[in-house]
Amino acid sequence: MGFPQRREFAVARKTKKLTKTELDRKRRMTWWHEARFGMFIHWGLYSLIGRHEWAVNQERIPWEEYFALADTFRPKAGCAREWAKLAKAAGQKYMVFTTRHHDGFSMWDSQVSECTSAKMGPGRDFVAEYVAAAREQGMRVGLYYSLIDWHHRDGLRCLHDPAARRRFLDYVQGQLRELMSNYGRIDILWYDVPYPLPDAAAWEMRKTNNMVRKLQPGIIINDRGMLAEDYTTPEETIRAAPEGRAWETAMTFNGSWGYMDTPDEDYRDARHILFMLQQIAYGGGNFLLNIGPAPDGSVPPPAVRRLTRIGKWLKIYGEAVYGRVDRGGGLEPLNNYVEWTRKGNTAYAWLRHWPGERMSVGYFKGKVKRVSLITPAGPKALKFRHDKQKLEMWPLPRTCPDKNIGYGIVKIECASRPQRTMVGHYAERPLWQ
Ligand code: FHN
């Protein structure tokens, strides 16, 4: 299914003129691209079970038993503020919170559902608490909304029963209208799982998103409502969208989006998170990293430890990640211990292994003006020699200056686009995209 936008992109690229839709999208998404790194939060009744957010479905738990959990759902006050403070400490710039997952339990005071955190158990509007906390920390506010609803009586019947479909679409549109009207400025709408209806027309998605955009003119909408909208959303994998198409990878720490108290070893470690951040930034994408808070709202300590370390690292090296980052292209890994991000004619060499006091980068092309080591005290100029064979630089410290995660960065400023590729030496095509 070719996204309609591909045709728009093709036209724009050929004529080098952006369409009105693309110009509007470019304006709305500038902050999003420059933010790069966000926090996903999966938290709801399923967190009380602690065996993944699909437990009610996969373990066939009777709905009466499941919703009885609400009676013991008593999170501590201010838990959303903990998430927002942690996101800020981690260097994340936006947050996306599950307002309603597939289980049909709405985490706000919805007037079109009886299964809500306000009417049942907690007696709280967690969306309101989350939005206030995120804003308090200067975070952009994203709302996740599941189109599938396993519990709603029309959630599956809507496929074949026109009256059921009308009721279910009124429910979905009514909930989205509440979320887009009652919580101030919303920056992101993160749709999920458009099942069981077969296409955007059946979901009345164009009409729904027009309503959403009317209420929130600057909002960014993902592609999981069966319209391409603003960006593509691979998850648990890194797959760059075609040039010109925004994309964001969503990842868990430990394989479960919802709370699951697994050992520390199950969590992707800080070095791996940084490696993924670099791979994503190289491809010009965004990284939405998930936390699954416990029933009381607290964040699992292994996630806190990792996010805190990553935020400390980004305080020093964030220039290689945030702001206008260009897709890499033509900066091939060096012996797989050096990977890259690029901003215009500046290449950032991410070193996850330390070469010692000198480093040689073979096949480096681009007129080098300055080479510097990024340090907590700011860039430290390096000497360098650049010939047809390689770019050599020294003196580097004997060991990696980053004692936190062991990732250092050398900044290479050029007068032309930097490249590192064997194309033109031994290979007729890039060995690595
Ligand atoms: O089924 C959901 C899953 O529980 C989780 O919310 C992820 C997050 O991207 N989305 C769906 C699976 O793709």
Short mmCIF file of N, CA and C in Angstrom, two decimals, residues 35-179:
data_model
loop_
_atom_site.label_atom_id
_atom_site.label_comp_id
_atom_site.label_asym_id
_atom_site.label_seq_id
_atom_site.Cartn_x
_atom_site.Cartn_y
_atom_site.Cartn_z
N ALA A 35 14.01 17.35 18.91
CA ALA A 35 13.93 16.75 20.25
C ALA A 35 14.58 15.39 20.30
N ARG A 36 14.41 14.59 19.22
CA ARG A 36 15.11 13.31 19.00
C ARG A 36 14.66 12.19 19.94
N PHE A 37 14.52 12.46 21.23
CA PHE A 37 14.49 11.41 22.26
C PHE A 37 13.29 11.64 23.18
N GLY A 38 12.39 10.62 23.28
CA GLY A 38 11.20 10.79 24.11
C GLY A 38 10.99 9.61 25.04
N MET A 39 10.09 9.79 26.00
CA MET A 39 9.74 8.74 26.96
C MET A 39 8.33 8.23 26.68
N PHE A 40 8.20 6.91 26.52
CA PHE A 40 6.91 6.25 26.37
C PHE A 40 6.53 5.75 27.76
N ILE A 41 5.27 5.87 28.15
CA ILE A 41 4.85 5.35 29.47
C ILE A 41 3.64 4.46 29.27
N HIS A 42 3.79 3.17 29.57
CA HIS A 42 2.67 2.22 29.55
C HIS A 42 2.29 1.94 31.00
N TRP A 43 1.12 2.39 31.38
CA TRP A 43 0.70 2.24 32.79
C TRP A 43 -0.82 2.18 32.82
N GLY A 44 -1.35 1.13 33.52
CA GLY A 44 -2.81 0.99 33.60
C GLY A 44 -3.14 -0.20 34.49
N LEU A 45 -4.36 -0.70 34.41
CA LEU A 45 -4.76 -1.83 35.26
C LEU A 45 -3.83 -3.03 35.06
N TYR A 46 -3.37 -3.22 33.82
CA TYR A 46 -2.48 -4.36 33.52
C TYR A 46 -1.19 -4.29 34.36
N SER A 47 -0.85 -3.08 34.81
CA SER A 47 0.38 -2.96 35.63
C SER A 47 0.23 -3.72 36.94
N LEU A 48 -1.01 -3.88 37.43
CA LEU A 48 -1.24 -4.59 38.70
C LEU A 48 -1.01 -6.08 38.53
N ILE A 49 -1.16 -6.58 37.30
CA ILE A 49 -0.91 -8.00 37.06
C ILE A 49 0.60 -8.23 36.93
N GLY A 50 1.26 -7.31 36.22
CA GLY A 50 2.73 -7.39 36.15
C GLY A 50 3.24 -8.49 35.24
N ARG A 51 2.39 -8.88 34.29
CA ARG A 51 2.87 -9.92 33.34
C ARG A 51 2.58 -9.47 31.90
N HIS A 52 2.94 -8.19 31.60
CA HIS A 52 2.75 -7.63 30.25
C HIS A 52 1.35 -7.06 30.11
N GLU A 53 1.19 -6.07 29.26
CA GLU A 53 -0.08 -5.36 29.13
C GLU A 53 -1.13 -6.17 28.36
N TRP A 54 -0.74 -7.31 27.81
CA TRP A 54 -1.70 -8.17 27.12
C TRP A 54 -2.21 -9.30 28.02
N ALA A 55 -1.85 -9.29 29.31
CA ALA A 55 -2.18 -10.44 30.17
C ALA A 55 -3.66 -10.78 30.15
N VAL A 56 -4.53 -9.77 30.24
CA VAL A 56 -5.98 -10.06 30.31
C VAL A 56 -6.43 -10.84 29.08
N ASN A 57 -5.79 -10.58 27.95
CA ASN A 57 -6.16 -11.25 26.69
C ASN A 57 -5.49 -12.61 26.60
N GLN A 58 -4.19 -12.63 26.85
CA GLN A 58 -3.43 -13.87 26.65
C GLN A 58 -3.70 -14.90 27.73
N GLU A 59 -4.11 -14.46 28.93
CA GLU A 59 -4.40 -15.41 30.00
C GLU A 59 -5.91 -15.62 30.14
N ARG A 60 -6.68 -14.97 29.21
CA ARG A 60 -8.14 -15.12 29.22
C ARG A 60 -8.72 -14.85 30.61
N ILE A 61 -8.31 -13.75 31.23
CA ILE A 61 -8.80 -13.39 32.57
C ILE A 61 -10.22 -12.86 32.42
N PRO A 62 -11.19 -13.35 33.20
CA PRO A 62 -12.58 -12.87 33.09
C PRO A 62 -12.62 -11.38 33.40
N TRP A 63 -13.44 -10.64 32.60
CA TRP A 63 -13.47 -9.18 32.76
C TRP A 63 -13.84 -8.75 34.17
N GLU A 64 -14.75 -9.49 34.82
CA GLU A 64 -15.15 -9.09 36.18
C GLU A 64 -13.94 -9.12 37.11
N GLU A 65 -13.15 -10.20 36.94
CA GLU A 65 -11.93 -10.35 37.78
C GLU A 65 -10.94 -9.24 37.44
N TYR A 66 -10.85 -8.93 36.16
CA TYR A 66 -9.87 -7.93 35.72
C TYR A 66 -10.23 -6.55 36.27
N PHE A 67 -11.43 -6.12 36.10
CA PHE A 67 -11.81 -4.77 36.54
C PHE A 67 -11.90 -4.65 38.05
N ALA A 68 -11.96 -5.81 38.73
CA ALA A 68 -11.93 -5.76 40.20
C ALA A 68 -10.57 -5.25 40.67
N LEU A 69 -9.57 -5.38 39.80
CA LEU A 69 -8.24 -4.86 40.15
C LEU A 69 -8.30 -3.37 40.47
N ALA A 70 -9.25 -2.67 39.85
CA ALA A 70 -9.34 -1.22 40.05
C ALA A 70 -9.52 -0.89 41.53
N ASP A 71 -10.15 -1.82 42.28
CA ASP A 71 -10.39 -1.55 43.71
C ASP A 71 -9.09 -1.48 44.50
N THR A 72 -8.04 -2.11 43.96
CA THR A 72 -6.77 -2.08 44.70
C THR A 72 -5.74 -1.21 43.98
N PHE A 73 -6.19 -0.49 42.96
CA PHE A 73 -5.29 0.38 42.17
C PHE A 73 -5.18 1.71 42.91
N ARG A 74 -4.18 1.82 43.78
CA ARG A 74 -4.04 3.03 44.61
C ARG A 74 -2.63 3.61 44.46
N PRO A 75 -2.31 4.18 43.31
CA PRO A 75 -0.95 4.71 43.10
C PRO A 75 -0.65 5.85 44.07
N LYS A 76 0.64 6.03 44.30
CA LYS A 76 1.04 7.11 45.22
C LYS A 76 0.80 8.46 44.55
N ALA A 77 0.60 9.48 45.37
CA ALA A 77 0.40 10.83 44.82
C ALA A 77 1.68 11.27 44.13
N GLY A 78 1.53 12.00 43.04
CA GLY A 78 2.69 12.60 42.39
C GLY A 78 3.54 11.66 41.56
N CYS A 79 3.01 10.45 41.27
CA CYS A 79 3.87 9.52 40.50
C CYS A 79 4.18 10.07 39.11
N ALA A 80 3.26 10.77 38.51
CA ALA A 80 3.52 11.32 37.16
C ALA A 80 4.64 12.35 37.22
N ARG A 81 4.77 13.02 38.36
CA ARG A 81 5.86 14.02 38.46
C ARG A 81 7.21 13.29 38.49
N GLU A 82 7.21 12.10 39.11
CA GLU A 82 8.47 11.31 39.10
C GLU A 82 8.86 10.95 37.68
N TRP A 83 7.84 10.55 36.86
CA TRP A 83 8.16 10.17 35.48
C TRP A 83 8.75 11.38 34.73
N ALA A 84 8.08 12.53 34.90
CA ALA A 84 8.49 13.72 34.14
C ALA A 84 9.88 14.19 34.57
N LYS A 85 10.15 14.11 35.90
CA LYS A 85 11.50 14.52 36.37
C LYS A 85 12.55 13.55 35.81
N LEU A 86 12.21 12.27 35.76
CA LEU A 86 13.15 11.27 35.24
C LEU A 86 13.38 11.50 33.74
N ALA A 87 12.30 11.80 33.01
CA ALA A 87 12.45 12.06 31.56
C ALA A 87 13.39 13.24 31.35
N LYS A 88 13.21 14.27 32.15
CA LYS A 88 14.07 15.45 32.01
C LYS A 88 15.51 15.09 32.34
N ALA A 89 15.71 14.35 33.42
CA ALA A 89 17.07 13.95 33.80
C ALA A 89 17.71 13.06 32.74
N ALA A 90 16.86 12.34 32.00
CA ALA A 90 17.37 11.42 30.97
C ALA A 90 17.68 12.12 29.65
N GLY A 91 17.31 13.39 29.57
CA GLY A 91 17.53 14.11 28.31
C GLY A 91 16.43 13.86 27.30
N GLN A 92 15.30 13.30 27.78
CA GLN A 92 14.16 13.13 26.89
C GLN A 92 13.38 14.43 26.83
N LYS A 93 12.83 14.74 25.64
CA LYS A 93 12.24 16.07 25.44
C LYS A 93 10.73 16.00 25.28
N TYR A 94 10.18 14.80 25.10
CA TYR A 94 8.73 14.66 25.02
C TYR A 94 8.32 13.34 25.65
N MET A 95 7.03 13.24 25.98
CA MET A 95 6.52 12.04 26.65
C MET A 95 5.24 11.60 25.95
N VAL A 96 4.98 10.30 25.96
CA VAL A 96 3.73 9.77 25.38
C VAL A 96 3.14 8.80 26.40
N PHE A 97 1.92 9.09 26.88
CA PHE A 97 1.30 8.31 27.97
C PHE A 97 0.07 7.54 27.46
N THR A 98 -0.07 6.29 27.89
CA THR A 98 -1.21 5.46 27.48
C THR A 98 -2.49 5.93 28.17
N THR A 99 -3.32 6.65 27.41
CA THR A 99 -4.59 7.13 27.99
C THR A 99 -5.59 5.99 28.11
N ARG A 100 -5.63 5.14 27.08
CA ARG A 100 -6.42 3.91 27.16
C ARG A 100 -5.71 2.86 26.33
N HIS A 101 -5.40 1.70 26.93
CA HIS A 101 -4.81 0.63 26.16
C HIS A 101 -5.92 -0.29 25.66
N HIS A 102 -5.56 -1.47 25.17
CA HIS A 102 -6.56 -2.33 24.52
C HIS A 102 -7.61 -2.86 25.50
N ASP A 103 -7.31 -2.76 26.81
CA ASP A 103 -8.20 -3.37 27.83
C ASP A 103 -9.46 -2.56 28.08
N GLY A 104 -9.55 -1.35 27.47
CA GLY A 104 -10.77 -0.56 27.61
C GLY A 104 -10.84 0.26 28.86
N PHE A 105 -9.77 0.27 29.68
CA PHE A 105 -9.77 1.05 30.92
C PHE A 105 -9.19 2.42 30.65
N SER A 106 -10.02 3.45 30.69
CA SER A 106 -9.58 4.81 30.37
C SER A 106 -8.98 5.49 31.59
N MET A 107 -7.79 6.05 31.39
CA MET A 107 -7.07 6.63 32.53
C MET A 107 -7.43 8.11 32.71
N TRP A 108 -8.65 8.47 32.34
CA TRP A 108 -9.10 9.84 32.56
C TRP A 108 -10.62 9.80 32.81
N ASP A 109 -11.18 10.98 33.16
CA ASP A 109 -12.60 11.04 33.52
C ASP A 109 -13.45 11.11 32.26
N SER A 110 -13.45 10.00 31.49
CA SER A 110 -14.21 9.99 30.24
C SER A 110 -15.70 9.90 30.52
N GLN A 111 -16.48 10.71 29.78
CA GLN A 111 -17.95 10.70 29.96
C GLN A 111 -18.62 9.70 29.02
N VAL A 112 -17.82 9.03 28.19
CA VAL A 112 -18.44 8.05 27.27
C VAL A 112 -18.04 6.62 27.62
N SER A 113 -17.55 6.46 28.88
CA SER A 113 -17.21 5.11 29.32
C SER A 113 -17.44 4.99 30.82
N GLU A 114 -17.83 3.80 31.26
CA GLU A 114 -17.97 3.54 32.70
C GLU A 114 -16.65 3.00 33.27
N CYS A 115 -15.78 2.52 32.38
CA CYS A 115 -14.51 1.91 32.86
C CYS A 115 -13.41 2.95 32.85
N THR A 116 -13.41 3.77 33.89
CA THR A 116 -12.38 4.81 33.92
C THR A 116 -11.74 4.89 35.30
N SER A 117 -10.54 5.49 35.33
CA SER A 117 -9.80 5.63 36.60
C SER A 117 -10.46 6.66 37.51
N ALA A 118 -11.41 7.43 36.93
CA ALA A 118 -12.11 8.43 37.77
C ALA A 118 -13.35 7.82 38.39
N LYS A 119 -14.06 6.97 37.62
CA LYS A 119 -15.33 6.41 38.12
C LYS A 119 -15.08 5.16 38.98
N MET A 120 -13.94 4.49 38.72
CA MET A 120 -13.67 3.25 39.45
C MET A 120 -12.45 3.45 40.35
N GLY A 121 -12.22 2.51 41.20
CA GLY A 121 -11.01 2.41 42.02
C GLY A 121 -10.33 3.72 42.38
N PRO A 122 -9.30 4.09 41.64
CA PRO A 122 -8.44 5.22 42.06
C PRO A 122 -9.21 6.52 42.29
N GLY A 123 -10.26 6.74 41.47
CA GLY A 123 -11.00 8.01 41.60
C GLY A 123 -10.15 9.20 41.19
N ARG A 124 -9.24 8.94 40.25
CA ARG A 124 -8.33 10.02 39.79
C ARG A 124 -8.31 10.11 38.27
N ASP A 125 -8.00 11.30 37.80
CA ASP A 125 -7.83 11.52 36.36
C ASP A 125 -6.32 11.53 36.11
N PHE A 126 -5.80 10.38 35.70
CA PHE A 126 -4.34 10.26 35.57
C PHE A 126 -3.82 11.01 34.34
N VAL A 127 -4.67 11.20 33.33
CA VAL A 127 -4.24 12.00 32.17
C VAL A 127 -4.00 13.44 32.62
N ALA A 128 -4.89 13.95 33.43
CA ALA A 128 -4.71 15.33 33.94
C ALA A 128 -3.42 15.43 34.75
N GLU A 129 -3.16 14.44 35.60
CA GLU A 129 -1.94 14.46 36.42
C GLU A 129 -0.69 14.38 35.55
N TYR A 130 -0.76 13.51 34.54
CA TYR A 130 0.38 13.34 33.63
C TYR A 130 0.66 14.62 32.85
N VAL A 131 -0.37 15.22 32.29
CA VAL A 131 -0.19 16.42 31.46
C VAL A 131 0.41 17.55 32.30
N ALA A 132 -0.11 17.72 33.52
CA ALA A 132 0.41 18.79 34.39
C ALA A 132 1.88 18.53 34.73
N ALA A 133 2.21 17.28 35.02
CA ALA A 133 3.60 16.94 35.40
C ALA A 133 4.55 17.14 34.22
N ALA A 134 4.12 16.72 33.06
CA ALA A 134 4.99 16.86 31.87
C ALA A 134 5.26 18.34 31.59
N ARG A 135 4.21 19.13 31.65
CA ARG A 135 4.38 20.56 31.36
C ARG A 135 5.26 21.22 32.40
N GLU A 136 5.13 20.77 33.65
CA GLU A 136 5.93 21.37 34.74
C GLU A 136 7.42 21.20 34.45
N GLN A 137 7.77 20.12 33.76
CA GLN A 137 9.18 19.86 33.44
C GLN A 137 9.55 20.32 32.03
N GLY A 138 8.64 21.06 31.39
CA GLY A 138 8.96 21.60 30.06
C GLY A 138 8.94 20.55 28.97
N MET A 139 8.26 19.45 29.23
CA MET A 139 8.18 18.37 28.24
C MET A 139 7.03 18.63 27.26
N ARG A 140 7.21 18.20 26.00
CA ARG A 140 6.09 18.18 25.07
C ARG A 140 5.20 16.99 25.43
N VAL A 141 3.87 17.17 25.21
CA VAL A 141 2.89 16.21 25.73
C VAL A 141 2.31 15.33 24.62
N GLY A 142 2.52 14.03 24.75
CA GLY A 142 1.94 13.08 23.79
C GLY A 142 0.91 12.20 24.47
N LEU A 143 -0.16 11.86 23.75
CA LEU A 143 -1.18 10.95 24.28
C LEU A 143 -1.28 9.74 23.36
N TYR A 144 -1.14 8.58 23.95
CA TYR A 144 -1.32 7.31 23.24
C TYR A 144 -2.81 6.95 23.34
N TYR A 145 -3.38 6.44 22.23
CA TYR A 145 -4.78 6.03 22.26
C TYR A 145 -4.93 4.75 21.44
N SER A 146 -5.41 3.69 22.10
CA SER A 146 -5.60 2.41 21.40
C SER A 146 -6.93 2.40 20.66
N LEU A 147 -6.90 2.14 19.37
CA LEU A 147 -8.16 2.05 18.63
C LEU A 147 -8.87 0.73 18.95
N ILE A 148 -8.12 -0.33 19.10
CA ILE A 148 -8.77 -1.59 19.49
C ILE A 148 -9.21 -1.47 20.94
N ASP A 149 -10.37 -2.05 21.25
CA ASP A 149 -10.86 -2.06 22.64
C ASP A 149 -11.50 -3.43 22.87
N TRP A 150 -10.75 -4.29 23.59
CA TRP A 150 -11.21 -5.67 23.76
C TRP A 150 -12.49 -5.75 24.60
N HIS A 151 -12.67 -4.77 25.49
CA HIS A 151 -13.77 -4.88 26.46
C HIS A 151 -15.08 -4.30 25.93
N HIS A 152 -15.00 -3.26 25.11
CA HIS A 152 -16.20 -2.56 24.65
C HIS A 152 -17.12 -3.53 23.90
N ARG A 153 -18.44 -3.47 24.19
CA ARG A 153 -19.35 -4.49 23.63
C ARG A 153 -19.37 -4.45 22.11
N ASP A 154 -19.02 -3.30 21.52
CA ASP A 154 -19.01 -3.19 20.05
C ASP A 154 -17.60 -3.23 19.47
N GLY A 155 -16.62 -3.47 20.34
CA GLY A 155 -15.21 -3.40 19.91
C GLY A 155 -14.85 -4.39 18.83
N LEU A 156 -15.57 -5.52 18.80
CA LEU A 156 -15.30 -6.49 17.73
C LEU A 156 -16.49 -6.57 16.77
N ARG A 157 -17.73 -6.40 17.34
CA ARG A 157 -18.94 -6.49 16.51
C ARG A 157 -18.95 -5.40 15.44
N CYS A 158 -18.19 -4.33 15.71
CA CYS A 158 -18.21 -3.19 14.77
C CYS A 158 -17.76 -3.62 13.38
N LEU A 159 -17.10 -4.78 13.30
CA LEU A 159 -16.60 -5.21 11.99
C LEU A 159 -17.75 -5.54 11.04
N HIS A 160 -18.79 -6.22 11.56
CA HIS A 160 -19.85 -6.69 10.66
C HIS A 160 -21.21 -6.05 10.92
N ASP A 161 -21.37 -5.40 12.07
CA ASP A 161 -22.69 -4.89 12.46
C ASP A 161 -22.70 -3.37 12.34
N PRO A 162 -23.43 -2.81 11.35
CA PRO A 162 -23.40 -1.37 11.11
C PRO A 162 -23.81 -0.54 12.34
N ALA A 163 -24.82 -1.00 13.06
CA ALA A 163 -25.26 -0.23 14.25
C ALA A 163 -24.16 -0.25 15.31
N ALA A 164 -23.52 -1.43 15.45
CA ALA A 164 -22.42 -1.54 16.43
C ALA A 164 -21.25 -0.66 16.00
N ARG A 165 -21.01 -0.63 14.69
CA ARG A 165 -19.90 0.20 14.20
C ARG A 165 -20.17 1.67 14.50
N ARG A 166 -21.39 2.12 14.28
CA ARG A 166 -21.74 3.52 14.54
C ARG A 166 -21.52 3.85 16.01
N ARG A 167 -21.97 2.94 16.89
CA ARG A 167 -21.81 3.18 18.33
C ARG A 167 -20.32 3.21 18.70
N PHE A 168 -19.55 2.26 18.12
CA PHE A 168 -18.12 2.19 18.49
C PHE A 168 -17.37 3.41 17.97
N LEU A 169 -17.64 3.84 16.75
CA LEU A 169 -16.96 5.02 16.22
C LEU A 169 -17.36 6.28 16.99
N ASP A 170 -18.61 6.36 17.43
CA ASP A 170 -19.03 7.51 18.26
C ASP A 170 -18.26 7.50 19.59
N TYR A 171 -18.05 6.30 20.12
CA TYR A 171 -17.26 6.15 21.37
C TYR A 171 -15.83 6.61 21.15
N VAL A 172 -15.19 6.11 20.11
CA VAL A 172 -13.78 6.47 19.82
C VAL A 172 -13.67 7.97 19.56
N GLN A 173 -14.54 8.50 18.72
CA GLN A 173 -14.48 9.94 18.40
C GLN A 173 -14.84 10.78 19.62
N GLY A 174 -15.74 10.28 20.44
CA GLY A 174 -16.10 11.01 21.67
C GLY A 174 -14.92 11.07 22.62
N GLN A 175 -14.21 9.95 22.77
CA GLN A 175 -13.05 9.93 23.67
C GLN A 175 -11.94 10.84 23.14
N LEU A 176 -11.69 10.77 21.84
CA LEU A 176 -10.63 11.62 21.28
C LEU A 176 -10.99 13.10 21.42
N ARG A 177 -12.27 13.42 21.25
CA ARG A 177 -12.70 14.81 21.42
C ARG A 177 -12.42 15.27 22.87
N GLU A 178 -12.69 14.39 23.83
CA GLU A 178 -12.41 14.73 25.24
C GLU A 178 -10.92 14.99 25.45
N LEU A 179 -10.10 14.08 24.91
CA LEU A 179 -8.65 14.18 25.12
C LEU A 179 -8.07 15.42 24.43
#
